Amino acid sequence: RRRTMVVTVDECEVVVAAPLRTSKREIHAWIVEKQLWIRRKLKEQAIKAEERPSRTYTDGEQWPILGQHFSLYLGSGSRADAALVDGNLLKLTLSSRSRRPKQAQIRLLLQDWYKEQAHHYLEQRSHEMAEVLGVTIRSVKIRLTKSKWGHCTPDGVLQYNYLIMQAPKAVADYLVAHEVSHRVHLNHSAAFWRTVAKLCPDHLIQRAWLREHSHLLTF
């Protein structure tokens, strides 16, 4: 049902979408016309791929949360658990009963812990900012999404990608300000951005950080 052609470059993969009746010759000619832009994007993404952290899921590995870092401390027991101790140590207790490989257990425990921390922090901040604007939040959902950092439905359900917890605190707060502001303006108009600025005066800086460094927030 498309009326125009569009090209996207994601994870170093080029995808072209075109109207159904477009010939291969037309598509090829259009790609040739866009090749400089495509090559530039591929180069940019290749650089970002090299910058992306290579996780080892081993004892002592450093992980970020809201601008701070903690070290993994691995142990074993009858029940899997994750708990922050001594301020900067995240103790992961691996279940001796689990049949999963060790790294798979660590990864799942980390994801669950980040999700728990995200729900606590982002829900609290959402309601605090909603109170400033005089609006209400129906609920807050935490997910791991590929293309969106946040979403707001017309009836006030906010959704956040919990990887935002690996960003600096100011960036996470910007994301909350962005989504809560959609409770006033369900668009990206000038009025919407003025509302965001009321909650997050340096939103342009935090938005730029997320745009430039989002590839670093990963498992």
PDB file of C-alpha atoms in Angstrom:
ATOM      1  CA  ARG A   1       0.000   0.000   0.000  1.00  0.00           C
ATOM      2  CA  ARG A   2       3.029   2.294  -0.052  1.00  0.00           C
ATOM      3  CA  ARG A   3       2.924   5.285  -2.372  1.00  0.00           C
ATOM      4  CA  THR A   4       6.638   6.085  -2.269  1.00  0.00           C
ATOM      5  CA  MET A   5       9.932   4.242  -1.920  1.00  0.00           C
ATOM      6  CA  VAL A   6      11.863   4.360   1.329  1.00  0.00           C
ATOM      7  CA  VAL A   7      15.217   2.969   2.428  1.00  0.00           C
ATOM      8  CA  THR A   8      16.272   2.191   5.999  1.00  0.00           C
ATOM      9  CA  VAL A   9      19.676   1.175   7.311  1.00  0.00           C
ATOM     10  CA  ASP A  10      19.582  -0.720  10.587  1.00  0.00           C
ATOM     11  CA  GLU A  11      22.229  -2.950  12.168  1.00  0.00           C
ATOM     12  CA  CYS A  12      24.295  -2.567   8.962  1.00  0.00           C
ATOM     13  CA  GLU A  13      21.425  -3.977   6.884  1.00  0.00           C
ATOM     14  CA  VAL A  14      19.839  -2.038   4.027  1.00  0.00           C
ATOM     15  CA  VAL A  15      16.093  -2.494   3.509  1.00  0.00           C
ATOM     16  CA  VAL A  16      14.143  -0.894   0.659  1.00  0.00           C
ATOM     17  CA  ALA A  17      10.345  -0.736   0.656  1.00  0.00           C
ATOM     18  CA  ALA A  18       8.499   0.191  -2.533  1.00  0.00           C
ATOM     19  CA  PRO A  19       4.947   0.264  -3.916  1.00  0.00           C
ATOM     20  CA  LEU A  20       3.842  -3.160  -5.125  1.00  0.00           C
ATOM     21  CA  ARG A  21       3.892  -2.357  -8.854  1.00  0.00           C
ATOM     22  CA  THR A  22       7.343  -0.704  -8.841  1.00  0.00           C
ATOM     23  CA  SER A  23       9.716  -2.440 -11.270  1.00  0.00           C
ATOM     24  CA  LYS A  24      13.118  -3.771 -10.231  1.00  0.00           C
ATOM     25  CA  ARG A  25      14.716  -1.335 -12.664  1.00  0.00           C
ATOM     26  CA  GLU A  26      13.045   1.626 -10.932  1.00  0.00           C
ATOM     27  CA  ILE A  27      14.093   0.333  -7.517  1.00  0.00           C
ATOM     28  CA  HIS A  28      17.687  -0.174  -8.667  1.00  0.00           C
ATOM     29  CA  ALA A  29      17.862   3.328 -10.154  1.00  0.00           C
ATOM     30  CA  TRP A  30      16.497   4.813  -6.933  1.00  0.00           C
ATOM     31  CA  ILE A  31      19.061   2.934  -4.835  1.00  0.00           C
ATOM     32  CA  VAL A  32      21.859   4.232  -7.074  1.00  0.00           C
ATOM     33  CA  GLU A  33      20.532   7.744  -6.525  1.00  0.00           C
ATOM     34  CA  LYS A  34      20.606   7.198  -2.733  1.00  0.00           C
ATOM     35  CA  GLN A  35      23.898   5.310  -2.609  1.00  0.00           C
ATOM     36  CA  LEU A  36      25.989   8.090  -1.014  1.00  0.00           C
ATOM     37  CA  TRP A  37      23.510   8.380   1.864  1.00  0.00           C
ATOM     38  CA  ILE A  38      23.364   4.578   2.204  1.00  0.00           C
ATOM     39  CA  ARG A  39      27.155   4.257   2.272  1.00  0.00           C
ATOM     40  CA  ARG A  40      27.422   7.015   4.889  1.00  0.00           C
ATOM     41  CA  LYS A  41      24.858   5.317   7.124  1.00  0.00           C
ATOM     42  CA  LEU A  42      26.560   1.934   6.755  1.00  0.00           C
ATOM     43  CA  LYS A  43      29.878   3.481   7.745  1.00  0.00           C
ATOM     44  CA  GLU A  44      28.337   5.220  10.766  1.00  0.00           C
ATOM     45  CA  GLN A  45      26.681   2.002  11.918  1.00  0.00           C
ATOM     46  CA  ALA A  46      29.860  -0.022  11.418  1.00  0.00           C
ATOM     47  CA  ILE A  47      31.676   2.409  13.726  1.00  0.00           C
ATOM     48  CA  LYS A  48      28.908   2.141  16.316  1.00  0.00           C
ATOM     49  CA  ALA A  49      28.992  -1.663  16.080  1.00  0.00           C
ATOM     50  CA  GLU A  50      32.678  -1.559  17.033  1.00  0.00           C
ATOM     51  CA  GLU A  51      31.921   0.753  19.964  1.00  0.00           C
ATOM     52  CA  ARG A  52      29.146  -1.468  21.327  1.00  0.00           C
ATOM     53  CA  PRO A  53      30.186  -3.119  24.617  1.00  0.00           C
ATOM     54  CA  SER A  54      31.196  -6.761  24.415  1.00  0.00           C
ATOM     55  CA  ARG A  55      29.621  -8.380  27.458  1.00  0.00           C
ATOM     56  CA  THR A  56      31.415 -11.300  29.111  1.00  0.00           C
ATOM     57  CA  TYR A  57      28.977 -12.014  31.981  1.00  0.00           C
ATOM     58  CA  THR A  58      31.871 -12.823  34.295  1.00  0.00           C
ATOM     59  CA  ASP A  59      32.788 -12.079  37.896  1.00  0.00           C
ATOM     60  CA  GLY A  60      33.885  -8.447  38.345  1.00  0.00           C
ATOM     61  CA  GLU A  61      32.475  -7.175  35.055  1.00  0.00           C
ATOM     62  CA  GLN A  62      31.314  -3.532  35.211  1.00  0.00           C
ATOM     63  CA  TRP A  63      27.708  -2.632  34.350  1.00  0.00           C
ATOM     64  CA  PRO A  64      26.118   0.862  34.243  1.00  0.00           C
ATOM     65  CA  ILE A  65      22.946   2.135  35.851  1.00  0.00           C
ATOM     66  CA  LEU A  66      21.796   5.760  35.820  1.00  0.00           C
ATOM     67  CA  GLY A  67      25.321   7.124  35.416  1.00  0.00           C
ATOM     68  CA  GLN A  68      26.938   4.882  38.035  1.00  0.00           C
ATOM     69  CA  HIS A  69      28.603   1.481  37.738  1.00  0.00           C
ATOM     70  CA  PHE A  70      28.426  -1.731  39.709  1.00  0.00           C
ATOM     71  CA  SER A  71      30.541  -4.880  39.594  1.00  0.00           C
ATOM     72  CA  LEU A  72      29.162  -8.381  39.239  1.00  0.00           C
ATOM     73  CA  TYR A  73      29.770 -10.703  42.169  1.00  0.00           C
ATOM     74  CA  LEU A  74      28.830 -14.276  41.318  1.00  0.00           C
ATOM     75  CA  GLY A  75      27.775 -16.976  43.724  1.00  0.00           C
ATOM     76  CA  SER A  76      25.616 -20.092  43.739  1.00  0.00           C
ATOM     77  CA  GLY A  77      22.735 -21.388  45.790  1.00  0.00           C
ATOM     78  CA  SER A  78      19.503 -23.322  45.629  1.00  0.00           C
ATOM     79  CA  ARG A  79      17.579 -20.304  44.338  1.00  0.00           C
ATOM     80  CA  ALA A  80      18.497 -17.695  41.712  1.00  0.00           C
ATOM     81  CA  ASP A  81      18.599 -14.146  43.038  1.00  0.00           C
ATOM     82  CA  ALA A  82      20.061 -10.690  42.370  1.00  0.00           C
ATOM     83  CA  ALA A  83      20.771  -8.088  45.041  1.00  0.00           C
ATOM     84  CA  LEU A  84      22.864  -4.917  45.248  1.00  0.00           C
ATOM     85  CA  VAL A  85      25.274  -5.068  48.189  1.00  0.00           C
ATOM     86  CA  ASP A  86      27.862  -2.627  49.516  1.00  0.00           C
ATOM     87  CA  GLY A  87      26.553   0.040  47.142  1.00  0.00           C
ATOM     88  CA  ASN A  88      28.431  -1.025  44.033  1.00  0.00           C
ATOM     89  CA  LEU A  89      28.384  -4.837  44.017  1.00  0.00           C
ATOM     90  CA  LEU A  90      25.538  -6.699  42.325  1.00  0.00           C
ATOM     91  CA  LYS A  91      25.505 -10.175  43.800  1.00  0.00           C
ATOM     92  CA  LEU A  92      24.050 -12.719  41.409  1.00  0.00           C
ATOM     93  CA  THR A  93      23.206 -16.046  42.967  1.00  0.00           C
ATOM     94  CA  LEU A  94      23.062 -18.717  40.284  1.00  0.00           C
ATOM     95  CA  SER A  95      20.716 -21.630  40.880  1.00  0.00           C
ATOM     96  CA  SER A  96      22.483 -24.958  41.332  1.00  0.00           C
ATOM     97  CA  ARG A  97      19.299 -26.599  40.051  1.00  0.00           C
ATOM     98  CA  SER A  98      19.184 -24.762  36.743  1.00  0.00           C
ATOM     99  CA  ARG A  99      20.110 -26.587  33.548  1.00  0.00           C
ATOM    100  CA  ARG A 100      20.874 -23.344  31.717  1.00  0.00           C
ATOM    101  CA  PRO A 101      24.509 -22.504  30.907  1.00  0.00           C
ATOM    102  CA  LYS A 102      26.154 -20.156  33.410  1.00  0.00           C
ATOM    103  CA  GLN A 103      26.246 -17.140  31.066  1.00  0.00           C
ATOM    104  CA  ALA A 104      22.588 -17.632  30.144  1.00  0.00           C
ATOM    105  CA  GLN A 105      21.648 -17.575  33.842  1.00  0.00           C
ATOM    106  CA  ILE A 106      23.682 -14.421  34.418  1.00  0.00           C
ATOM    107  CA  ARG A 107      22.112 -12.688  31.424  1.00  0.00           C
ATOM    108  CA  LEU A 108      18.559 -13.540  32.556  1.00  0.00           C
ATOM    109  CA  LEU A 109      19.244 -12.424  36.125  1.00  0.00           C
ATOM    110  CA  LEU A 110      20.668  -9.127  34.874  1.00  0.00           C
ATOM    111  CA  GLN A 111      17.722  -8.507  32.566  1.00  0.00           C
ATOM    112  CA  ASP A 112      15.231  -9.214  35.364  1.00  0.00           C
ATOM    113  CA  TRP A 113      17.157  -6.963  37.761  1.00  0.00           C
ATOM    114  CA  TYR A 114      17.328  -4.074  35.280  1.00  0.00           C
ATOM    115  CA  LYS A 115      13.629  -4.509  34.554  1.00  0.00           C
ATOM    116  CA  GLU A 116      12.812  -4.382  38.272  1.00  0.00           C
ATOM    117  CA  GLN A 117      14.946  -1.272  38.803  1.00  0.00           C
ATOM    118  CA  ALA A 118      13.398   0.384  35.747  1.00  0.00           C
ATOM    119  CA  HIS A 119       9.861  -0.272  36.930  1.00  0.00           C
ATOM    120  CA  HIS A 120      10.568   1.228  40.348  1.00  0.00           C
ATOM    121  CA  TYR A 121      12.423   4.309  39.112  1.00  0.00           C
ATOM    122  CA  LEU A 122      10.505   5.131  35.925  1.00  0.00           C
ATOM    123  CA  GLU A 123       7.095   4.609  37.485  1.00  0.00           C
ATOM    124  CA  GLN A 124       7.967   6.907  40.391  1.00  0.00           C
ATOM    125  CA  ARG A 125       9.382   9.613  38.100  1.00  0.00           C
ATOM    126  CA  SER A 126       6.389   9.324  35.759  1.00  0.00           C
ATOM    127  CA  HIS A 127       3.917  10.027  38.534  1.00  0.00           C
ATOM    128  CA  GLU A 128       6.058  12.854  39.917  1.00  0.00           C
ATOM    129  CA  MET A 129       6.222  14.603  36.552  1.00  0.00           C
ATOM    130  CA  ALA A 130       2.558  13.917  35.841  1.00  0.00           C
ATOM    131  CA  GLU A 131       1.687  15.712  39.084  1.00  0.00           C
ATOM    132  CA  VAL A 132       3.684  18.750  37.927  1.00  0.00           C
ATOM    133  CA  LEU A 133       1.627  18.899  34.724  1.00  0.00           C
ATOM    134  CA  GLY A 134      -1.664  18.119  36.451  1.00  0.00           C
ATOM    135  CA  VAL A 135      -2.268  14.938  34.458  1.00  0.00           C
ATOM    136  CA  THR A 136      -2.706  11.295  35.439  1.00  0.00           C
ATOM    137  CA  ILE A 137      -0.911   8.098  34.478  1.00  0.00           C
ATOM    138  CA  ARG A 138      -3.011   4.975  34.081  1.00  0.00           C
ATOM    139  CA  SER A 139      -0.115   2.518  34.296  1.00  0.00           C
ATOM    140  CA  VAL A 140       3.578   2.079  33.493  1.00  0.00           C
ATOM    141  CA  LYS A 141       4.853  -0.911  31.547  1.00  0.00           C
ATOM    142  CA  ILE A 142       8.479  -1.965  31.186  1.00  0.00           C
ATOM    143  CA  ARG A 143       9.550  -3.844  28.075  1.00  0.00           C
ATOM    144  CA  LEU A 144      12.611  -4.594  25.961  1.00  0.00           C
ATOM    145  CA  THR A 145      11.759  -3.080  22.583  1.00  0.00           C
ATOM    146  CA  LYS A 146      13.892  -2.810  19.464  1.00  0.00           C
ATOM    147  CA  SER A 147      12.879   0.486  17.895  1.00  0.00           C
ATOM    148  CA  LYS A 148      11.309   2.646  20.626  1.00  0.00           C
ATOM    149  CA  TRP A 149      12.580   3.983  23.926  1.00  0.00           C
ATOM    150  CA  GLY A 150       9.132   4.980  25.104  1.00  0.00           C
ATOM    151  CA  HIS A 151       5.474   5.173  24.185  1.00  0.00           C
ATOM    152  CA  CYS A 152       2.323   6.821  25.512  1.00  0.00           C
ATOM    153  CA  THR A 153      -1.178   5.647  24.630  1.00  0.00           C
ATOM    154  CA  PRO A 154      -4.147   8.033  24.430  1.00  0.00           C
ATOM    155  CA  ASP A 155      -5.571   6.575  27.652  1.00  0.00           C
ATOM    156  CA  GLY A 156      -2.406   7.187  29.667  1.00  0.00           C
ATOM    157  CA  VAL A 157      -0.477   3.912  29.559  1.00  0.00           C
ATOM    158  CA  LEU A 158       3.266   4.632  29.446  1.00  0.00           C
ATOM    159  CA  GLN A 159       5.762   2.107  28.164  1.00  0.00           C
ATOM    160  CA  TYR A 160       9.549   2.273  28.589  1.00  0.00           C
ATOM    161  CA  ASN A 161      12.488   0.263  27.307  1.00  0.00           C
ATOM    162  CA  TYR A 162      14.353  -0.795  30.443  1.00  0.00           C
ATOM    163  CA  LEU A 163      17.742  -0.449  28.733  1.00  0.00           C
ATOM    164  CA  ILE A 164      17.357   3.289  29.408  1.00  0.00           C
ATOM    165  CA  MET A 165      18.542   2.447  32.943  1.00  0.00           C
ATOM    166  CA  GLN A 166      22.046   2.006  31.487  1.00  0.00           C
ATOM    167  CA  ALA A 167      22.041   5.681  30.448  1.00  0.00           C
ATOM    168  CA  PRO A 168      22.872   8.647  32.704  1.00  0.00           C
ATOM    169  CA  LYS A 169      20.095   9.602  35.112  1.00  0.00           C
ATOM    170  CA  ALA A 170      19.430  12.880  33.270  1.00  0.00           C
ATOM    171  CA  VAL A 171      18.789  10.964  30.035  1.00  0.00           C
ATOM    172  CA  ALA A 172      16.338   8.601  31.739  1.00  0.00           C
ATOM    173  CA  ASP A 173      14.557  11.618  33.230  1.00  0.00           C
ATOM    174  CA  TYR A 174      14.339  13.198  29.776  1.00  0.00           C
ATOM    175  CA  LEU A 175      12.655  10.064  28.442  1.00  0.00           C
ATOM    176  CA  VAL A 176      10.118  10.210  31.255  1.00  0.00           C
ATOM    177  CA  ALA A 177       9.506  13.908  30.606  1.00  0.00           C
ATOM    178  CA  HIS A 178       8.977  13.142  26.918  1.00  0.00           C
ATOM    179  CA  GLU A 179       6.391  10.431  27.487  1.00  0.00           C
ATOM    180  CA  VAL A 180       4.566  12.222  30.313  1.00  0.00           C
ATOM    181  CA  SER A 181       4.312  15.330  28.127  1.00  0.00           C
ATOM    182  CA  HIS A 182       2.327  13.257  25.657  1.00  0.00           C
ATOM    183  CA  ARG A 183      -0.434  13.221  28.266  1.00  0.00           C
ATOM    184  CA  VAL A 184      -0.869  16.904  27.370  1.00  0.00           C
ATOM    185  CA  HIS A 185       0.011  16.808  23.666  1.00  0.00           C
ATOM    186  CA  LEU A 186      -0.225  13.486  21.819  1.00  0.00           C
ATOM    187  CA  ASN A 187       2.049  14.809  19.077  1.00  0.00           C
ATOM    188  CA  HIS A 188       5.446  16.460  18.592  1.00  0.00           C
ATOM    189  CA  SER A 189       4.271  20.021  18.075  1.00  0.00           C
ATOM    190  CA  ALA A 190       6.038  23.131  19.326  1.00  0.00           C
ATOM    191  CA  ALA A 191       3.622  23.153  22.267  1.00  0.00           C
ATOM    192  CA  PHE A 192       4.645  19.596  23.107  1.00  0.00           C
ATOM    193  CA  TRP A 193       8.341  20.505  23.223  1.00  0.00           C
ATOM    194  CA  ARG A 194       7.571  23.499  25.435  1.00  0.00           C
ATOM    195  CA  THR A 195       5.890  21.103  27.839  1.00  0.00           C
ATOM    196  CA  VAL A 196       8.936  18.800  27.753  1.00  0.00           C
ATOM    197  CA  ALA A 197      11.157  21.811  28.497  1.00  0.00           C
ATOM    198  CA  LYS A 198       9.047  22.600  31.562  1.00  0.00           C
ATOM    199  CA  LEU A 199       9.893  19.171  32.986  1.00  0.00           C
ATOM    200  CA  CYS A 200      13.389  18.885  31.538  1.00  0.00           C
ATOM    201  CA  PRO A 201      14.994  22.259  30.692  1.00  0.00           C
ATOM    202  CA  ASP A 202      18.078  20.635  29.118  1.00  0.00           C
ATOM    203  CA  HIS A 203      16.057  18.164  27.039  1.00  0.00           C
ATOM    204  CA  LEU A 204      17.948  19.039  23.837  1.00  0.00           C
ATOM    205  CA  ILE A 205      21.218  17.899  25.431  1.00  0.00           C
ATOM    206  CA  GLN A 206      19.741  14.676  26.804  1.00  0.00           C
ATOM    207  CA  ARG A 207      17.915  13.920  23.559  1.00  0.00           C
ATOM    208  CA  ALA A 208      21.168  14.347  21.627  1.00  0.00           C
ATOM    209  CA  TRP A 209      22.969  12.022  24.056  1.00  0.00           C
ATOM    210  CA  LEU A 210      20.372   9.307  23.519  1.00  0.00           C
ATOM    211  CA  ARG A 211      20.525   9.717  19.754  1.00  0.00           C
ATOM    212  CA  GLU A 212      24.326   9.494  19.678  1.00  0.00           C
ATOM    213  CA  HIS A 213      24.934   6.870  22.350  1.00  0.00           C
ATOM    214  CA  SER A 214      21.900   4.571  22.344  1.00  0.00           C
ATOM    215  CA  HIS A 215      23.991   1.794  20.747  1.00  0.00           C
ATOM    216  CA  LEU A 216      25.971   1.557  23.999  1.00  0.00           C
ATOM    217  CA  LEU A 217      22.869   0.515  25.966  1.00  0.00           C
ATOM    218  CA  THR A 218      22.737  -3.194  25.406  1.00  0.00           C
ATOM    219  CA  PHE A 219      22.930  -6.700  26.810  1.00  0.00           C
TER     220      PHE A 219
END
